[in-house]
PDB file of C-alpha atoms and ligand atoms in Angstrom:
ATOM      1  CA  UNK M   1     -83.889 -19.670  17.045  1.00 84.00           C
ATOM      2  CA  UNK M   2     -85.651 -22.745  15.655  1.00 94.00           C
ATOM      3  CA  UNK M   3     -85.382 -24.093  12.130  1.00 96.00           C
ATOM      4  CA  UNK M   4     -88.449 -24.252   9.913  1.00 97.00           C
ATOM      5  CA  UNK M   5     -88.440 -28.034  10.234  1.00 97.00           C
ATOM      6  CA  UNK M   6     -88.547 -27.851  14.020  1.00 97.00           C
ATOM      7  CA  UNK M   7     -91.463 -25.413  13.841  1.00 97.00           C
ATOM      8  CA  UNK M   8     -93.246 -27.625  11.309  1.00 98.00           C
ATOM      9  CA  UNK M   9     -92.897 -30.784  13.415  1.00 97.00           C
ATOM     10  CA  UNK M  10     -93.886 -28.861  16.527  1.00 97.00           C
ATOM     11  CA  UNK M  11     -97.011 -27.440  14.935  1.00 97.00           C
ATOM     12  CA  UNK M  12     -97.935 -30.545  12.930  1.00 97.00           C
ATOM     13  CA  UNK M  13     -96.435 -33.456  14.816  1.00 98.00           C
ATOM     14  CA  UNK M  14     -96.480 -36.757  12.900  1.00 98.00           C
ATOM     15  CA  UNK M  15     -97.531 -40.080  14.406  1.00 98.00           C
ATOM     16  CA  UNK M  16     -99.075 -38.804  17.608  1.00 98.00           C
ATOM     17  CA  UNK M  17    -101.063 -41.410  19.507  1.00 98.00           C
ATOM     18  CA  UNK M  18    -100.887 -44.855  20.989  1.00 98.00           C
ATOM     19  CA  UNK M  19    -100.629 -48.394  19.666  1.00 98.00           C
ATOM     20  CA  UNK M  20    -102.697 -51.004  21.427  1.00 97.00           C
ATOM     21  CA  UNK M  21    -100.771 -54.166  22.220  1.00 96.00           C
ATOM     22  CA  UNK M  22     -97.577 -52.532  20.996  1.00 98.00           C
ATOM     23  CA  UNK M  23     -94.605 -54.813  20.329  1.00 98.00           C
ATOM     24  CA  UNK M  24     -92.541 -52.456  22.418  1.00 98.00           C
ATOM     25  CA  UNK M  25     -93.200 -49.392  24.515  1.00 97.00           C
ATOM     26  CA  UNK M  26     -90.745 -47.071  26.176  1.00 96.00           C
ATOM     27  CA  UNK M  27     -91.295 -44.156  28.506  1.00 96.00           C
ATOM     28  CA  UNK M  28     -88.485 -41.870  29.489  1.00 95.00           C
ATOM     29  CA  UNK M  29     -88.235 -38.622  31.340  1.00 94.00           C
ATOM     30  CA  UNK M  30     -85.760 -35.917  32.043  1.00 89.00           C
ATOM     31  CA  UNK M  31     -85.533 -35.291  35.756  1.00 86.00           C
ATOM     32  CA  UNK M  32     -84.395 -31.699  35.281  1.00 87.00           C
ATOM     33  CA  UNK M  33     -87.088 -30.273  33.034  1.00 91.00           C
ATOM     34  CA  UNK M  34     -89.733 -32.842  33.980  1.00 92.00           C
ATOM     35  CA  UNK M  35     -90.558 -33.644  30.360  1.00 94.00           C
ATOM     36  CA  UNK M  36     -91.834 -37.116  29.525  1.00 95.00           C
ATOM     37  CA  UNK M  37     -91.871 -39.006  26.248  1.00 96.00           C
ATOM     38  CA  UNK M  38     -93.462 -42.332  25.355  1.00 97.00           C
ATOM     39  CA  UNK M  39     -92.890 -44.292  22.156  1.00 97.00           C
ATOM     40  CA  UNK M  40     -94.913 -47.255  20.904  1.00 98.00           C
ATOM     41  CA  UNK M  41     -93.533 -49.610  18.260  1.00 98.00           C
ATOM     42  CA  UNK M  42     -95.412 -52.129  16.154  1.00 98.00           C
ATOM     43  CA  UNK M  43     -92.835 -54.589  14.826  1.00 98.00           C
ATOM     44  CA  UNK M  44     -93.566 -57.382  12.363  1.00 97.00           C
ATOM     45  CA  UNK M  45     -92.143 -60.918  12.251  1.00 96.00           C
ATOM     46  CA  UNK M  46     -89.229 -59.740  10.107  1.00 97.00           C
ATOM     47  CA  UNK M  47     -88.247 -57.258  12.795  1.00 97.00           C
ATOM     48  CA  UNK M  48     -89.406 -54.332  10.685  1.00 98.00           C
ATOM     49  CA  UNK M  49     -91.039 -51.381  12.399  1.00 98.00           C
ATOM     50  CA  UNK M  50     -94.355 -51.127  10.590  1.00 98.00           C
ATOM     51  CA  UNK M  51     -95.890 -48.512  12.854  1.00 98.00           C
ATOM     52  CA  UNK M  52     -94.754 -46.104  15.498  1.00 98.00           C
ATOM     53  CA  UNK M  53     -96.599 -43.599  17.631  1.00 98.00           C
ATOM     54  CA  UNK M  54     -95.596 -41.202  20.362  1.00 98.00           C
ATOM     55  CA  UNK M  55     -96.948 -39.117  23.177  1.00 97.00           C
ATOM     56  CA  UNK M  56     -94.874 -36.340  24.611  1.00 95.00           C
ATOM     57  CA  UNK M  57     -95.563 -34.180  27.576  1.00 94.00           C
ATOM     58  CA  UNK M  58     -92.856 -31.641  27.135  1.00 92.00           C
ATOM     59  CA  UNK M  59     -91.363 -28.652  25.451  1.00 94.00           C
ATOM     60  CA  UNK M  60     -91.731 -27.789  21.776  1.00 95.00           C
ATOM     61  CA  UNK M  61     -88.337 -29.238  20.902  1.00 95.00           C
ATOM     62  CA  UNK M  62     -89.272 -32.503  22.625  1.00 95.00           C
ATOM     63  CA  UNK M  63     -92.454 -32.689  20.537  1.00 97.00           C
ATOM     64  CA  UNK M  64     -90.555 -31.900  17.330  1.00 97.00           C
ATOM     65  CA  UNK M  65     -87.785 -34.410  18.045  1.00 96.00           C
ATOM     66  CA  UNK M  66     -90.206 -37.201  18.923  1.00 96.00           C
ATOM     67  CA  UNK M  67     -92.157 -36.491  15.751  1.00 98.00           C
ATOM     68  CA  UNK M  68     -88.995 -36.586  13.629  1.00 97.00           C
ATOM     69  CA  UNK M  69     -87.715 -39.676  15.443  1.00 97.00           C
ATOM     70  CA  UNK M  70     -90.917 -41.575  14.616  1.00 98.00           C
ATOM     71  CA  UNK M  71     -90.527 -40.657  10.947  1.00 98.00           C
ATOM     72  CA  UNK M  72     -86.914 -41.806  10.952  1.00 98.00           C
ATOM     73  CA  UNK M  73     -87.566 -45.241  12.471  1.00 98.00           C
ATOM     74  CA  UNK M  74     -90.724 -45.999  10.471  1.00 98.00           C
ATOM     75  CA  UNK M  75     -90.103 -48.878   8.044  1.00 98.00           C
ATOM     76  CA  UNK M  76     -86.654 -49.614   9.423  1.00 98.00           C
ATOM     77  CA  UNK M  77     -85.513 -52.880  10.939  1.00 98.00           C
ATOM     78  CA  UNK M  78     -84.937 -52.841  14.683  1.00 98.00           C
ATOM     79  CA  UNK M  79     -81.204 -52.935  14.018  1.00 97.00           C
ATOM     80  CA  UNK M  80     -81.381 -49.991  11.604  1.00 97.00           C
ATOM     81  CA  UNK M  81     -83.445 -48.075  14.159  1.00 97.00           C
ATOM     82  CA  UNK M  82     -80.329 -48.036  16.329  1.00 96.00           C
ATOM     83  CA  UNK M  83     -78.815 -45.531  13.882  1.00 95.00           C
ATOM     84  CA  UNK M  84     -81.492 -43.002  14.845  1.00 96.00           C
ATOM     85  CA  UNK M  85     -79.403 -41.237  17.434  1.00 95.00           C
ATOM     86  CA  UNK M  86     -80.137 -37.867  18.983  1.00 93.00           C
ATOM     87  CA  UNK M  87     -77.610 -36.387  16.563  1.00 95.00           C
ATOM     88  CA  UNK M  88     -79.388 -37.922  13.592  1.00 96.00           C
ATOM     89  CA  UNK M  89     -82.712 -36.560  14.828  1.00 96.00           C
ATOM     90  CA  UNK M  90     -81.274 -33.088  15.406  1.00 95.00           C
ATOM     91  CA  UNK M  91     -79.623 -33.119  11.980  1.00 96.00           C
ATOM     92  CA  UNK M  92     -82.844 -34.194  10.294  1.00 97.00           C
ATOM     93  CA  UNK M  93     -84.468 -31.165  11.906  1.00 97.00           C
ATOM     94  CA  UNK M  94     -81.730 -28.869  10.535  1.00 97.00           C
ATOM     95  CA  UNK M  95     -80.280 -28.446  13.975  1.00 96.00           C
ATOM     96  CA  UNK M  96     -81.414 -27.549  17.467  1.00 95.00           C
ATOM     97  CA  UNK M  97     -80.205 -24.778  19.732  1.00 94.00           C
ATOM     98  CA  UNK M  98     -77.496 -26.165  22.060  1.00 92.00           C
ATOM     99  CA  UNK M  99     -79.687 -25.763  25.158  1.00 92.00           C
ATOM    100  CA  UNK M 100     -82.267 -27.966  23.460  1.00 92.00           C
ATOM    101  CA  UNK M 101     -80.015 -30.887  22.535  1.00 89.00           C
ATOM    102  CA  UNK M 102     -81.118 -32.807  25.625  1.00 89.00           C
ATOM    103  CA  UNK M 103     -84.637 -32.835  24.187  1.00 91.00           C
ATOM    104  CA  UNK M 104     -83.415 -34.870  21.212  1.00 91.00           C
ATOM    105  CA  UNK M 105     -81.643 -37.185  23.619  1.00 92.00           C
ATOM    106  CA  UNK M 106     -85.014 -37.934  25.150  1.00 92.00           C
ATOM    107  CA  UNK M 107     -86.237 -39.094  21.714  1.00 93.00           C
ATOM    108  CA  UNK M 108     -83.270 -41.436  21.301  1.00 94.00           C
ATOM    109  CA  UNK M 109     -83.751 -42.810  24.786  1.00 95.00           C
ATOM    110  CA  UNK M 110     -87.479 -43.354  24.265  1.00 96.00           C
ATOM    111  CA  UNK M 111     -86.802 -45.350  21.091  1.00 96.00           C
ATOM    112  CA  UNK M 112     -84.143 -47.389  22.857  1.00 96.00           C
ATOM    113  CA  UNK M 113     -86.487 -48.044  25.777  1.00 96.00           C
ATOM    114  CA  UNK M 114     -89.206 -49.254  23.394  1.00 97.00           C
ATOM    115  CA  UNK M 115     -86.706 -51.448  21.518  1.00 98.00           C
ATOM    116  CA  UNK M 116     -85.485 -52.818  24.827  1.00 97.00           C
ATOM    117  CA  UNK M 117     -89.043 -53.685  25.814  1.00 97.00           C
ATOM    118  CA  UNK M 118     -89.539 -55.471  22.475  1.00 98.00           C
ATOM    119  CA  UNK M 119     -86.218 -57.326  22.736  1.00 97.00           C
ATOM    120  CA  UNK M 120     -86.936 -58.428  26.303  1.00 96.00           C
ATOM    121  CA  UNK M 121     -90.411 -59.685  25.442  1.00 96.00           C
ATOM    122  CA  UNK M 122     -89.074 -61.658  22.493  1.00 96.00           C
ATOM    123  CA  UNK M 123     -85.833 -62.838  24.009  1.00 95.00           C
ATOM    124  CA  UNK M 124     -83.769 -61.063  21.375  1.00 94.00           C
ATOM    125  CA  UNK M 125     -80.514 -59.204  21.392  1.00 94.00           C
ATOM    126  CA  UNK M 126     -80.230 -55.966  19.441  1.00 95.00           C
ATOM    127  CA  UNK M 127     -76.619 -55.110  18.856  1.00 94.00           C
ATOM    128  CA  UNK M 128     -75.515 -51.967  20.651  1.00 94.00           C
ATOM    129  CA  UNK M 129     -78.724 -51.676  22.652  1.00 95.00           C
ATOM    130  CA  UNK M 130     -78.324 -51.174  26.358  1.00 92.00           C
ATOM    131  CA  UNK M 131     -80.847 -51.315  29.124  1.00 88.00           C
ATOM    132  CA  UNK M 132     -82.462 -47.866  29.270  1.00 84.00           C
ATOM    133  CA  UNK M 133     -81.321 -46.100  32.393  1.00 73.00           C
ATOM    134  CA  UNK M 134     -84.007 -43.499  32.577  1.00 56.00           C
ATOM    135  CA  UNK M 135     -87.062 -45.645  31.923  1.00 54.00           C
ATOM    136  CA  UNK M 136     -89.750 -44.253  34.185  1.00 60.00           C
ATOM    137  CA  UNK M 137     -90.544 -46.461  37.078  1.00 48.00           C
ATOM    138  CA  UNK M 138     -86.936 -47.249  37.681  1.00 44.00           C
ATOM    139  CA  UNK M 139     -84.465 -45.105  39.491  1.00 44.00           C
ATOM    140  CA  UNK M 140     -84.605 -41.385  38.793  1.00 45.00           C
ATOM    141  CA  UNK M 141     -81.220 -40.158  37.844  1.00 46.00           C
ATOM    142  CA  UNK M 142     -79.769 -36.716  37.825  1.00 47.00           C
ATOM    143  CA  UNK M 143     -78.094 -36.336  34.494  1.00 49.00           C
ATOM    144  CA  UNK M 144     -76.079 -33.571  32.992  1.00 52.00           C
ATOM    145  CA  UNK M 145     -76.562 -32.844  29.317  1.00 49.00           C
TER     146      UNK M 145
HETATM  147 FE1  FES U   1     -87.080 -30.873  28.529  1.00 83.62          FE
HETATM  148 FE2  FES U   1     -87.046 -30.066  26.118  1.00 83.62          FE
HETATM  149  S1  FES U   1     -86.875 -28.836  27.859  1.00 83.62           S
HETATM  150  S2  FES U   1     -87.232 -32.083  26.787  1.00 83.62           S
END
């Protein structure tokens, strides 16, 4: 059911942890399954992501997608990080079962929420970035994936 890459990232997740005084932090959750994902970004003065960490309380696919998402955004500029969509994460993992695609969406949303936090703190605009709708602490939405 799962690709070898998914199993690898689930069993040996990369970049687990926290970043103190992160440049941006985003926490998102899926109201249906109750899974929660938090991403921390350390961004330098050239808007390059020099470190990224995550914590996920969720299913195996959520752990694997957050792990892969951190690897994909590491070293990228904040604008390039926008190309790390849920599709890109799923593809990098050699695919996810259809019922697990929403887990990769959580990874994309967590990155966007962290980028949003960074942009807001620094008064910046990141092209294509929208205010995260499912950031925890704001309204809980019922979403269909
Ligand atoms: Fe909820 Fe995977 S089942 S994120």
